[in-house]
Short mmCIF file of C-alpha atoms and ligand atoms in Angstrom, two decimals:
data_model
loop_
_atom_site.label_atom_id
_atom_site.label_comp_id
_atom_site.label_asym_id
_atom_site.label_seq_id
_atom_site.Cartn_x
_atom_site.Cartn_y
_atom_site.Cartn_z
CA MET V 1 65.47 88.32 -221.56
CA ALA V 2 67.36 91.24 -221.48
CA GLY V 3 69.92 91.90 -219.23
CA GLY V 4 72.31 94.80 -219.24
CA PHE V 5 75.85 94.65 -220.74
CA ALA V 6 78.76 97.02 -221.11
CA VAL V 7 81.58 95.56 -223.96
CA GLU V 8 85.10 97.08 -223.59
CA ALA V 9 86.23 98.73 -227.13
CA LYS V 10 89.56 100.03 -228.32
CA VAL V 11 89.49 103.51 -229.92
CA ALA V 12 90.73 103.73 -233.27
CA GLY V 13 94.14 104.86 -233.42
CA GLY V 14 94.18 105.42 -229.47
CA GLY V 15 94.60 103.62 -226.38
CA GLU V 16 91.89 104.46 -224.27
CA ARG V 17 88.80 101.91 -223.78
CA ARG V 18 85.29 102.53 -223.69
CA GLU V 19 81.98 100.68 -223.11
CA PHE V 20 79.18 100.08 -225.33
CA LYS V 21 75.78 100.31 -223.77
CA GLY V 22 72.84 97.70 -224.73
CA LYS V 23 70.62 94.82 -223.63
CA ILE V 24 70.71 90.73 -224.77
CA THR V 25 67.52 91.20 -226.46
CA TRP V 26 65.44 88.19 -227.16
CA TYR V 27 65.64 89.41 -231.05
CA VAL V 28 69.30 88.69 -231.20
CA TRP V 29 68.27 85.61 -230.06
CA LEU V 30 66.16 85.02 -232.72
CA CYS V 31 67.98 86.43 -235.80
CA GLY V 32 71.10 84.39 -234.23
CA ILE V 33 69.15 80.94 -233.80
CA ILE V 34 67.63 81.83 -237.74
CA ALA V 35 70.94 82.17 -239.21
CA ALA V 36 72.51 79.19 -237.31
CA THR V 37 69.80 77.16 -239.48
CA SER V 38 72.60 76.96 -242.08
CA GLY V 39 74.49 74.92 -240.31
CA LEU V 40 71.19 72.82 -239.29
CA MET V 41 71.32 72.43 -243.49
CA PHE V 42 75.08 71.83 -243.83
CA GLY V 43 74.72 69.03 -241.02
CA TYR V 44 71.65 67.12 -242.31
CA ASP V 45 73.71 66.81 -245.48
CA VAL V 46 77.02 65.75 -243.74
CA GLY V 47 74.79 62.91 -241.83
CA ILE V 48 72.12 61.48 -244.79
CA SER V 49 74.59 60.57 -247.32
CA GLY V 50 76.47 57.69 -245.61
CA GLY V 51 72.77 56.25 -244.12
CA VAL V 52 71.33 56.84 -247.27
CA THR V 53 74.83 55.11 -249.20
CA ALA V 54 74.20 51.88 -247.15
CA MET V 55 70.23 51.31 -247.70
CA ASP V 56 69.53 48.72 -249.96
CA GLY V 57 66.74 50.25 -252.01
CA PHE V 58 68.99 53.22 -253.19
CA LEU V 59 71.92 51.25 -253.82
CA ILE V 60 69.58 48.81 -255.84
CA LYS V 61 68.49 51.80 -258.13
CA PHE V 62 72.08 53.67 -258.25
CA PHE V 63 74.72 51.63 -257.82
CA PRO V 64 73.87 47.97 -258.17
CA SER V 65 77.24 46.73 -258.77
CA VAL V 66 77.76 48.25 -255.07
CA TYR V 67 74.54 46.36 -253.83
CA ALA V 68 75.73 42.99 -255.10
CA ARG V 69 79.53 43.26 -254.10
CA LYS V 70 77.80 44.35 -250.41
CA HIS V 71 76.24 40.80 -250.56
CA ARG V 72 78.87 38.37 -251.52
CA ALA V 73 81.15 37.07 -249.88
CA ARG V 74 83.01 38.10 -246.60
CA GLU V 75 86.44 37.70 -247.91
CA ASN V 76 87.20 41.40 -248.42
CA ASN V 77 85.01 43.25 -246.33
CA TYR V 78 86.65 46.41 -246.75
CA CYS V 79 86.36 46.98 -250.27
CA LYS V 80 82.46 46.18 -250.71
CA PHE V 81 81.83 50.02 -250.52
CA ASP V 82 84.89 51.12 -252.75
CA ASP V 83 83.06 53.05 -255.72
CA GLN V 84 84.14 56.16 -257.38
CA ARG V 85 81.21 56.93 -258.49
CA LEU V 86 79.54 56.12 -254.65
CA GLN V 87 81.90 58.63 -253.22
CA LEU V 88 81.10 61.04 -255.79
CA PHE V 89 77.37 61.13 -254.49
CA THR V 90 78.84 62.72 -251.32
CA SER V 91 81.63 64.11 -252.11
CA SER V 92 80.27 66.21 -255.15
CA LEU V 93 78.13 68.68 -252.45
CA TYR V 94 81.20 69.70 -250.95
CA LEU V 95 83.44 70.47 -254.63
CA ALA V 96 80.23 72.31 -255.66
CA ALA V 97 80.51 74.46 -251.95
CA LEU V 98 84.22 74.90 -252.74
CA ALA V 99 83.53 76.95 -256.17
CA ALA V 100 80.74 78.56 -254.44
CA SER V 101 82.39 80.21 -251.15
CA PHE V 102 84.92 81.96 -253.54
CA ALA V 103 81.89 83.85 -254.91
CA ALA V 104 79.75 83.88 -251.75
CA SER V 105 82.71 86.16 -250.12
CA ARG V 106 81.61 88.97 -252.92
CA LEU V 107 77.75 88.63 -252.38
CA CYS V 108 78.13 88.82 -248.96
CA THR V 109 79.97 92.31 -249.25
CA ARG V 110 77.43 93.33 -251.90
CA LEU V 111 74.37 91.90 -251.29
CA GLY V 112 74.52 91.56 -247.75
CA ARG V 113 74.76 88.55 -245.51
CA ARG V 114 70.78 88.10 -245.03
CA ARG V 115 70.56 88.12 -248.61
CA THR V 116 73.41 85.43 -249.30
CA MET V 117 71.92 83.09 -246.26
CA GLN V 118 68.43 83.79 -248.48
CA LEU V 119 69.58 82.59 -251.51
CA ALA V 120 71.37 79.88 -250.04
CA SER V 121 68.30 78.04 -249.09
CA VAL V 122 66.86 78.84 -252.24
CA PHE V 123 69.67 76.72 -253.75
CA PHE V 124 68.93 74.04 -251.14
CA LEU V 125 65.35 73.95 -251.89
CA GLY V 126 66.07 73.16 -255.68
CA GLY V 127 68.63 70.38 -254.52
CA THR V 128 66.44 68.43 -252.50
CA ALA V 129 63.50 68.81 -254.69
CA LEU V 130 66.11 67.24 -257.19
CA CYS V 131 67.73 65.19 -255.09
CA ALA V 132 64.70 63.41 -253.42
CA GLY V 133 62.70 63.09 -256.95
CA ALA V 134 65.84 61.72 -258.53
CA ALA V 135 64.94 59.09 -261.71
CA ASN V 136 68.73 58.69 -262.60
CA LEU V 137 72.48 58.82 -261.38
CA ALA V 138 72.80 62.62 -263.33
CA MET V 139 69.78 63.87 -261.48
CA LEU V 140 71.08 63.00 -257.96
CA ILE V 141 74.70 64.61 -258.94
CA VAL V 142 73.09 67.78 -260.11
CA GLY V 143 70.75 68.04 -257.01
CA ARG V 144 73.72 67.36 -254.95
CA ILE V 145 76.31 70.16 -256.47
CA CYS V 146 72.67 72.60 -255.94
CA LEU V 147 73.13 71.64 -251.83
CA GLY V 148 76.74 72.29 -252.46
CA VAL V 149 76.07 76.08 -253.56
CA GLY V 150 73.97 76.27 -250.59
CA VAL V 151 76.20 75.19 -248.31
CA GLY V 152 78.83 77.17 -249.78
CA PHE V 153 76.72 80.44 -249.56
CA GLY V 154 75.57 79.36 -246.10
CA ASN V 155 78.66 78.81 -244.11
CA GLN V 156 80.07 81.95 -245.65
CA ALA V 157 77.43 83.63 -244.60
CA ALA V 158 75.87 82.32 -241.53
CA PRO V 159 79.18 82.58 -238.68
CA LEU V 160 79.54 86.32 -240.19
CA PHE V 161 76.26 87.14 -239.50
CA LEU V 162 76.64 85.70 -235.84
CA SER V 163 79.92 87.34 -235.30
CA GLU V 164 78.26 90.70 -236.22
CA ILE V 165 75.00 90.94 -234.75
CA ALA V 166 76.71 89.42 -231.33
CA PRO V 167 77.03 91.37 -228.23
CA ALA V 168 81.33 91.45 -228.03
CA HIS V 169 81.27 89.81 -224.79
CA ILE V 170 78.56 86.31 -226.03
CA ARG V 171 80.37 86.35 -229.50
CA GLY V 172 81.83 83.26 -228.70
CA ALA V 173 78.50 81.34 -227.52
CA LEU V 174 76.72 82.84 -230.61
CA ASN V 175 79.36 81.65 -233.21
CA ILE V 176 79.39 78.13 -231.76
CA LEU V 177 75.30 77.93 -232.56
CA PHE V 178 76.34 77.28 -235.75
CA GLN V 179 78.70 74.64 -235.12
CA LEU V 180 75.55 73.56 -232.51
CA ASP V 181 73.03 73.34 -235.10
CA VAL V 182 75.66 71.51 -238.00
CA THR V 183 75.45 68.44 -235.03
CA ILE V 184 71.68 68.58 -234.29
CA GLY V 185 71.39 68.47 -238.41
CA ILE V 186 74.04 65.35 -238.46
CA LEU V 187 71.74 63.80 -235.54
CA ILE V 188 68.73 64.45 -237.16
CA ALA V 189 69.73 62.72 -239.81
CA ASN V 190 70.89 60.06 -238.21
CA VAL V 191 67.41 58.93 -236.74
CA VAL V 192 65.89 60.04 -240.29
CA ASN V 193 68.23 57.43 -241.48
CA TYR V 194 67.08 55.03 -239.01
CA PHE V 195 63.40 55.02 -239.66
CA THR V 196 63.15 55.32 -243.13
CA SER V 197 65.42 52.43 -243.88
CA SER V 198 62.92 50.32 -241.26
CA ALA V 199 59.66 51.43 -242.63
CA HIS V 200 60.23 51.83 -246.04
CA PRO V 201 63.42 49.49 -247.20
CA SER V 202 63.07 50.66 -251.06
CA THR V 203 61.98 53.95 -251.24
CA GLY V 204 63.78 55.08 -247.66
CA TRP V 205 66.36 57.12 -249.07
CA ARG V 206 63.55 59.39 -251.12
CA TYR V 207 62.27 60.86 -247.62
CA SER V 208 65.70 60.83 -246.17
CA LEU V 209 66.99 63.01 -248.94
CA GLY V 210 63.75 65.22 -249.24
CA GLY V 211 64.06 65.79 -245.29
CA ALA V 212 66.54 68.61 -246.10
CA GLY V 213 63.69 70.52 -247.29
CA VAL V 214 62.76 71.34 -244.05
CA PRO V 215 66.00 73.18 -242.87
CA ALA V 216 66.00 74.90 -246.13
CA ALA V 217 62.65 76.46 -246.13
CA VAL V 218 62.82 77.47 -242.00
CA LEU V 219 65.89 79.65 -243.26
CA PHE V 220 64.21 81.06 -246.69
CA LEU V 221 60.76 81.64 -244.06
CA GLY V 222 63.11 83.18 -241.12
CA SER V 223 65.38 85.26 -243.50
CA LEU V 224 62.62 87.33 -244.00
CA VAL V 225 61.64 88.09 -240.40
CA ILE V 226 66.00 88.52 -239.50
CA THR V 227 67.74 91.94 -240.12
CA GLU V 228 71.10 92.42 -242.07
CA THR V 229 73.85 93.02 -239.76
CA PRO V 230 74.30 96.64 -238.56
CA THR V 231 77.88 96.47 -240.07
CA SER V 232 77.11 95.24 -243.40
CA LEU V 233 74.55 97.92 -243.90
CA VAL V 234 77.34 100.68 -243.06
CA GLU V 235 79.51 99.18 -245.19
CA ARG V 236 77.01 99.43 -248.10
CA GLY V 237 76.67 103.07 -247.46
CA ARG V 238 73.23 103.20 -245.28
CA ARG V 239 74.22 104.48 -242.11
CA ASP V 240 70.56 105.16 -241.11
CA ALA V 241 69.43 101.80 -241.22
CA GLY V 242 72.61 101.03 -239.52
CA ARG V 243 71.42 102.82 -236.06
CA ALA V 244 67.95 101.45 -236.85
CA THR V 245 69.22 97.73 -236.66
CA LEU V 246 71.44 98.59 -233.60
CA GLU V 247 68.97 100.10 -231.52
CA ARG V 248 66.71 97.11 -231.91
CA ILE V 249 69.01 94.51 -231.73
CA ARG V 250 70.77 95.97 -228.62
CA GLY V 251 67.33 97.15 -226.79
CA THR V 252 68.68 100.95 -226.75
CA ARG V 253 68.51 103.85 -228.03
CA ASP V 254 72.14 104.29 -226.93
CA VAL V 255 73.90 102.84 -230.01
CA GLY V 256 75.76 106.43 -230.48
CA ASP V 257 79.42 104.73 -229.76
CA GLU V 258 78.91 101.33 -231.22
CA LEU V 259 77.95 102.33 -234.65
CA ASP V 260 80.98 104.95 -234.61
CA GLU V 261 83.10 102.21 -233.77
CA ILE V 262 81.44 100.31 -236.86
CA ALA V 263 81.49 103.28 -239.28
CA ARG V 264 85.11 103.67 -238.22
CA ALA V 265 85.97 100.50 -238.69
CA CYS V 266 84.45 100.48 -242.06
CA GLU V 267 85.95 103.43 -242.97
CA ALA V 268 89.51 102.28 -242.79
CA ALA V 269 88.30 98.86 -244.22
CA ALA V 270 87.08 100.90 -247.38
CA ALA V 271 90.09 103.44 -247.59
CA LEU V 272 92.52 99.87 -247.51
CA SER V 273 90.24 98.07 -250.04
CA ALA V 274 90.78 101.56 -252.25
CA GLU V 275 94.09 101.09 -252.43
CA GLU V 276 94.32 97.61 -252.96
CA SER V 277 91.89 94.60 -252.87
CA ALA V 278 91.46 92.11 -249.98
CA TYR V 279 92.96 89.55 -252.04
CA ARG V 280 95.82 91.76 -252.79
CA ARG V 281 96.27 92.57 -249.22
CA LEU V 282 96.02 89.07 -248.19
CA ARG V 283 98.89 88.16 -249.95
CA ARG V 284 100.75 90.60 -247.98
CA ARG V 285 103.55 89.69 -245.40
CA GLU V 286 101.56 90.93 -242.38
CA SER V 287 98.62 89.05 -243.48
CA ARG V 288 100.34 85.10 -243.54
CA PRO V 289 99.83 84.26 -239.94
CA PRO V 290 95.89 84.72 -239.77
CA LEU V 291 95.52 83.28 -242.82
CA VAL V 292 98.12 80.23 -242.37
CA ILE V 293 96.21 79.75 -238.61
CA ALA V 294 92.98 80.11 -240.18
CA VAL V 295 93.75 77.50 -243.61
CA ALA V 296 95.45 74.90 -241.02
CA MET V 297 92.20 74.96 -238.72
CA GLN V 298 90.34 73.66 -241.04
CA VAL V 299 92.64 71.41 -242.61
CA PHE V 300 93.75 69.74 -239.66
CA GLN V 301 90.13 69.64 -238.38
CA GLN V 302 89.44 67.07 -241.12
CA PHE V 303 92.51 65.27 -240.82
CA THR V 304 91.09 64.60 -237.16
CA GLY V 305 88.97 62.32 -239.52
CA ILE V 306 85.51 63.27 -238.35
CA ASN V 307 83.84 62.79 -241.40
CA ALA V 308 85.14 60.07 -241.90
CA ILE V 309 82.94 58.80 -238.75
CA MET V 310 80.08 61.28 -239.71
CA PHE V 311 79.69 60.54 -243.62
CA TYR V 312 80.44 56.23 -243.52
CA ALA V 313 79.54 55.98 -239.68
CA PRO V 314 77.10 53.10 -240.81
CA VAL V 315 79.16 51.59 -243.48
CA LEU V 316 82.08 51.56 -240.90
CA PHE V 317 80.09 50.16 -238.17
CA GLN V 318 78.55 47.52 -240.93
CA THR V 319 82.02 46.87 -242.07
CA MET V 320 82.92 45.82 -238.47
CA GLY V 321 80.14 43.07 -238.21
CA PHE V 322 76.83 44.95 -236.92
CA LYS V 323 73.78 44.39 -239.18
CA SER V 324 72.24 47.31 -241.18
CA ASN V 325 69.77 48.57 -238.69
CA GLY V 326 72.04 48.26 -235.70
CA SER V 327 74.68 50.76 -237.26
CA LEU V 328 72.18 53.00 -238.07
CA LEU V 329 71.36 53.06 -234.24
CA SER V 330 75.11 53.22 -233.55
CA ALA V 331 75.45 56.21 -235.90
CA VAL V 332 72.56 57.67 -233.65
CA VAL V 333 74.17 57.39 -230.51
CA THR V 334 77.54 59.00 -231.84
CA GLY V 335 75.38 62.20 -233.17
CA GLY V 336 73.95 62.42 -230.11
CA VAL V 337 77.20 62.78 -228.22
CA ASN V 338 78.16 65.39 -230.64
CA VAL V 339 75.74 67.28 -230.00
CA VAL V 340 75.83 66.79 -226.39
CA SER V 341 79.56 67.67 -226.51
CA THR V 342 79.15 70.94 -228.89
CA LEU V 343 77.64 72.28 -225.88
CA VAL V 344 80.19 72.09 -223.56
CA SER V 345 82.26 74.10 -225.87
CA ILE V 346 79.96 77.01 -225.20
CA VAL V 347 80.55 76.83 -221.70
CA ALA V 348 83.67 76.25 -222.05
CA VAL V 349 85.48 78.35 -224.33
CA ASP V 350 85.55 81.59 -223.13
CA LYS V 351 87.02 80.37 -219.90
CA ILE V 352 89.38 77.18 -220.63
CA GLY V 353 90.33 78.99 -223.44
CA ARG V 354 91.20 77.89 -227.07
CA ARG V 355 94.98 76.25 -226.61
CA ARG V 356 93.89 73.99 -224.33
CA LEU V 357 90.74 72.67 -225.11
CA LEU V 358 92.66 71.81 -228.89
CA LEU V 359 95.39 70.24 -226.66
CA GLN V 360 93.22 68.22 -224.26
CA ALA V 361 90.92 66.88 -227.41
CA CYS V 362 93.99 65.95 -229.42
CA GLY V 363 95.66 63.63 -226.35
CA GLN V 364 91.98 62.11 -226.21
CA MET V 365 91.58 61.55 -230.08
CA LEU V 366 94.92 60.02 -230.44
CA ILE V 367 94.26 57.52 -228.01
CA ALA V 368 90.44 56.25 -229.08
CA GLN V 369 91.79 56.12 -232.70
CA THR V 370 94.53 54.33 -231.83
CA ALA V 371 92.81 51.55 -229.60
CA VAL V 372 89.96 51.69 -232.46
CA GLY V 373 93.32 50.90 -235.28
CA ALA V 374 94.53 48.36 -232.84
CA ILE V 375 91.11 46.27 -232.00
CA MET V 376 90.70 46.27 -236.11
CA TRP V 377 94.16 45.53 -236.85
CA GLU V 378 93.96 42.01 -234.77
CA HIS V 379 90.78 40.97 -236.83
CA VAL V 380 92.60 41.48 -239.97
CA LYS V 381 95.44 39.50 -239.32
CA ALA V 382 93.02 37.09 -238.39
CA ASN V 383 91.57 37.55 -241.90
CA GLY V 384 87.95 38.47 -240.34
CA ASN V 385 85.72 41.43 -238.86
CA PRO V 386 85.21 42.35 -235.28
CA GLY V 387 81.72 41.07 -234.83
CA GLU V 388 79.48 42.58 -232.80
CA LYS V 389 81.10 41.76 -229.65
CA TRP V 390 84.28 44.01 -230.48
CA ALA V 391 81.82 46.31 -232.36
CA VAL V 392 80.23 47.55 -229.15
CA ALA V 393 83.85 48.22 -228.20
CA ILE V 394 84.10 50.43 -231.23
CA VAL V 395 81.07 51.95 -230.99
CA VAL V 396 81.92 53.36 -227.08
CA LEU V 397 85.91 54.43 -228.13
CA ILE V 398 84.38 56.49 -230.99
CA CYS V 399 81.94 58.14 -228.65
CA VAL V 400 84.74 59.13 -226.50
CA TYR V 401 86.75 60.13 -230.09
CA VAL V 402 83.49 62.15 -231.10
CA SER V 403 83.20 63.82 -228.02
CA SER V 404 86.49 65.15 -227.66
CA PHE V 405 86.28 66.77 -231.14
CA ALA V 406 82.79 68.14 -230.66
CA TRP V 407 84.26 70.31 -227.93
CA SER V 408 87.39 71.54 -229.72
CA TRP V 409 88.17 71.17 -233.20
CA GLY V 410 84.53 71.32 -234.35
CA PRO V 411 83.86 74.75 -233.27
CA LEU V 412 86.86 75.90 -233.26
CA GLY V 413 87.61 75.63 -236.46
CA TRP V 414 84.85 78.58 -237.40
CA LEU V 415 85.54 80.37 -234.18
CA ILE V 416 89.27 80.97 -234.57
CA PRO V 417 89.31 82.41 -238.30
CA SER V 418 86.70 84.34 -238.07
CA GLU V 419 87.98 86.26 -234.97
CA THR V 420 91.91 86.65 -235.87
CA PHE V 421 91.67 88.57 -239.13
CA PRO V 422 91.48 92.60 -239.38
CA LEU V 423 88.12 93.58 -240.72
CA ALA V 424 89.96 94.75 -244.16
CA THR V 425 90.52 90.99 -245.06
CA ARG V 426 88.11 89.41 -242.83
CA THR V 427 85.36 88.11 -245.03
CA THR V 428 87.81 87.04 -247.75
CA GLY V 429 90.58 85.50 -245.28
CA PHE V 430 87.05 83.69 -244.04
CA SER V 431 86.17 82.55 -247.09
CA PHE V 432 89.56 81.06 -247.42
CA ALA V 433 88.62 79.29 -244.54
CA VAL V 434 85.47 78.19 -245.59
CA SER V 435 87.06 76.68 -248.60
CA SER V 436 89.47 74.90 -247.40
CA ASN V 437 87.50 72.95 -245.22
CA MET V 438 85.10 71.84 -248.30
CA LEU V 439 88.10 70.98 -249.93
CA PHE V 440 89.21 68.81 -247.24
CA THR V 441 86.19 67.38 -246.75
CA PHE V 442 85.30 66.60 -250.20
CA LEU V 443 88.88 64.80 -250.29
CA ILE V 444 87.89 62.69 -247.37
CA ALA V 445 84.31 61.86 -248.51
CA GLN V 446 86.04 61.44 -252.00
CA ALA V 447 88.64 58.79 -250.48
CA PHE V 448 87.75 57.42 -247.11
CA LEU V 449 85.72 54.21 -248.75
CA SER V 450 88.95 53.64 -251.11
CA MET V 451 91.66 54.23 -248.27
CA MET V 452 89.76 51.90 -245.54
CA CYS V 453 90.08 49.36 -248.60
CA SER V 454 93.87 49.80 -249.34
CA MET V 455 94.76 50.48 -245.98
CA LYS V 456 92.53 48.57 -243.90
CA ALA V 457 92.80 49.19 -240.11
CA PHE V 458 96.07 51.15 -240.91
CA ILE V 459 93.45 54.18 -241.57
CA PHE V 460 92.70 54.91 -237.81
CA PHE V 461 96.88 55.43 -237.57
CA PHE V 462 97.13 57.56 -240.32
CA PHE V 463 94.57 60.02 -238.47
CA ALA V 464 96.59 59.09 -235.05
CA ILE V 465 99.47 60.42 -236.75
CA TRP V 466 97.99 63.76 -237.88
CA ILE V 467 96.45 64.25 -234.81
CA VAL V 468 100.16 63.96 -233.03
CA ILE V 469 101.01 66.54 -236.01
CA MET V 470 98.53 69.14 -234.89
CA ALA V 471 98.76 68.97 -231.69
CA ALA V 472 102.43 70.38 -232.16
CA PHE V 473 100.92 72.81 -234.45
CA VAL V 474 99.12 73.96 -231.40
CA PHE V 475 101.50 73.51 -228.79
CA TRP V 476 103.99 75.80 -230.71
CA LEU V 477 102.51 78.16 -233.39
CA LEU V 478 98.48 78.66 -232.49
CA PRO V 479 98.32 82.15 -230.15
CA GLU V 480 95.45 81.97 -227.46
CA THR V 481 92.80 84.58 -228.59
CA LYS V 482 90.38 84.34 -225.24
CA GLY V 483 89.41 87.55 -224.04
CA VAL V 484 91.35 89.28 -226.45
CA PRO V 485 89.06 92.04 -228.34
CA ILE V 486 88.69 91.40 -232.16
CA ASP V 487 90.28 94.81 -232.98
CA GLU V 488 93.61 94.04 -230.89
CA MET V 489 94.26 90.88 -232.46
CA VAL V 490 97.56 92.03 -234.17
CA ASP V 491 99.36 94.11 -231.03
CA THR V 492 98.07 91.67 -228.66
CA VAL V 493 98.62 88.61 -230.32
CA TRP V 494 100.49 88.34 -233.25
CA ARG V 495 103.23 91.01 -232.81
CA ARG V 496 104.12 89.05 -229.33
CA HIS V 497 104.01 86.03 -230.74
CA TRP V 498 107.32 84.51 -230.18
CA PHE V 499 106.87 82.86 -234.39
CA TRP V 500 104.48 85.35 -236.09
CA LYS V 501 106.13 88.48 -234.38
CA ARG V 502 108.79 88.53 -237.53
CA PHE V 503 106.15 89.24 -239.87
CA PHE V 504 105.29 92.29 -238.31
CA THR V 505 107.80 95.43 -239.16
CA ASP V 506 107.09 98.30 -236.72
CA ALA V 507 105.84 100.39 -239.14
CA GLY V 508 103.77 98.34 -241.55
CA ASP V 509 101.15 96.80 -239.70
CA GLY V 510 98.88 99.23 -238.32
CA ARG V 511 97.93 99.59 -242.22
CA ILE V 512 96.64 95.59 -242.25
CA GLY V 513 95.79 95.59 -238.44
CA ASN V 514 93.28 97.71 -236.18
CA CYS V 515 90.88 99.70 -237.73
O1 LIG J 601 80.13 67.62 -236.27
C1 LIG J 601 81.43 67.41 -237.41
C2 LIG J 601 81.04 68.18 -238.36
O2 LIG J 601 81.59 69.49 -238.46
C3 LIG J 601 82.25 69.63 -238.98
O3 LIG J 601 83.48 69.42 -238.66
C4 LIG J 601 82.45 71.26 -239.33
O4 LIG J 601 82.62 71.70 -238.46
C5 LIG J 601 81.97 68.96 -240.60
O5 LIG J 601 82.84 69.10 -241.30
C6 LIG J 601 81.60 67.31 -239.05
O6 LIG J 601 80.95 66.70 -240.35
#
């Protein structure tokens, strides 16, 4: 398992490079796999809610009026799931996660990344119990809010944890483990929904919602086994513990150079934060480039329309004419494509580069979205829905769309914000990325069914227009960060970029930049 490596690092304040010693140990992979379980919890929730809202037993218990509308005549097919309270069931989780992500950045600094993940799993276990045992809508929503707090804490701590324990040359791949687990969580949820709805038509939703307890329990138990990151230990004044941890995860006692580098970065960040808080520092002109990129990556990720598919695929496929089980099965197929295509990204991201992956995906997504919109439009004109034959073509097109998202905007939405901030603003800056993701996930979850009702086939053209905008953004404004050491971003990337360089004065950038 272990293989030797040498990592290039820029020494603080100097131009020379030196190498860190170490191996890729089984322990670093174990810690990475356990921490990524946080993504599994997030993904399971994304995938489970759409299937549950398509189950009759669930609708009869909590949303009888939607159930009645669903089984009425077909003339208003696009509107049969349009219900604000039903959408609140899905979206409330993301609103809670949005609020929690701000607190999570402080928790990560004060308690450490490991404890923050542990806390996430506790909220998750509580939320799961409330949802699975819900006797009324209030209990269900409170359960979703607890799950949301767990997601907010987990999504902040896990990507940071992964980046900090990873040897630099496999940082991209380890970081993408998080998104890989998100997609696996969605797929598992789709499979669970498929079986619970057929085996237990009236109570299947309870098993589906209860299943979220499994990844939460794994993360809770796993968090007792994994280590805290060396950076977090040193940051909190526990340098000896940081050294011991580094020795263990690198499989060598020769970790002096890397430890010094971490300590130097922590001291520089501490000196800066004694002068000025990270929030104030983020308001500086020099902080704008990474902040704009981090927020834009997440906003655009959501405006690809991915969660319209992930949350509501079963509902969408029913709208198009599939029977209930056929639509759940189709959601399983799209979920599978999502997982496999994320694996492609692990291999490609450090070879092909971020910009090329994102631009290629924009082209592929644009074609697929426009084609789905066109098919739907033809049938809306004829006042009908596409029916099973066309619905199969639509499933294929949605797979084409999902695959390109999964090797680009999905993982890179997390990777790029985690690698472009200097250490002094990294956790706080990253929390803006997490909260932007949650805010826009909430908006899509809350608005999509109503948008589908009023826009019908045009919903797909709406997302297609956003894809054109984000392609232009990547083309002109997103710098390539492939292979750039994390502490050289200011000099190598931002100061050389045709647009972003104007945000740096000759004297000022070093203050926020390289530690
Ligand atoms: O794989 C799709 C999933 O990935 C995310 O974009 C997170 O990166 C989720 O919002 C979405 O449901």
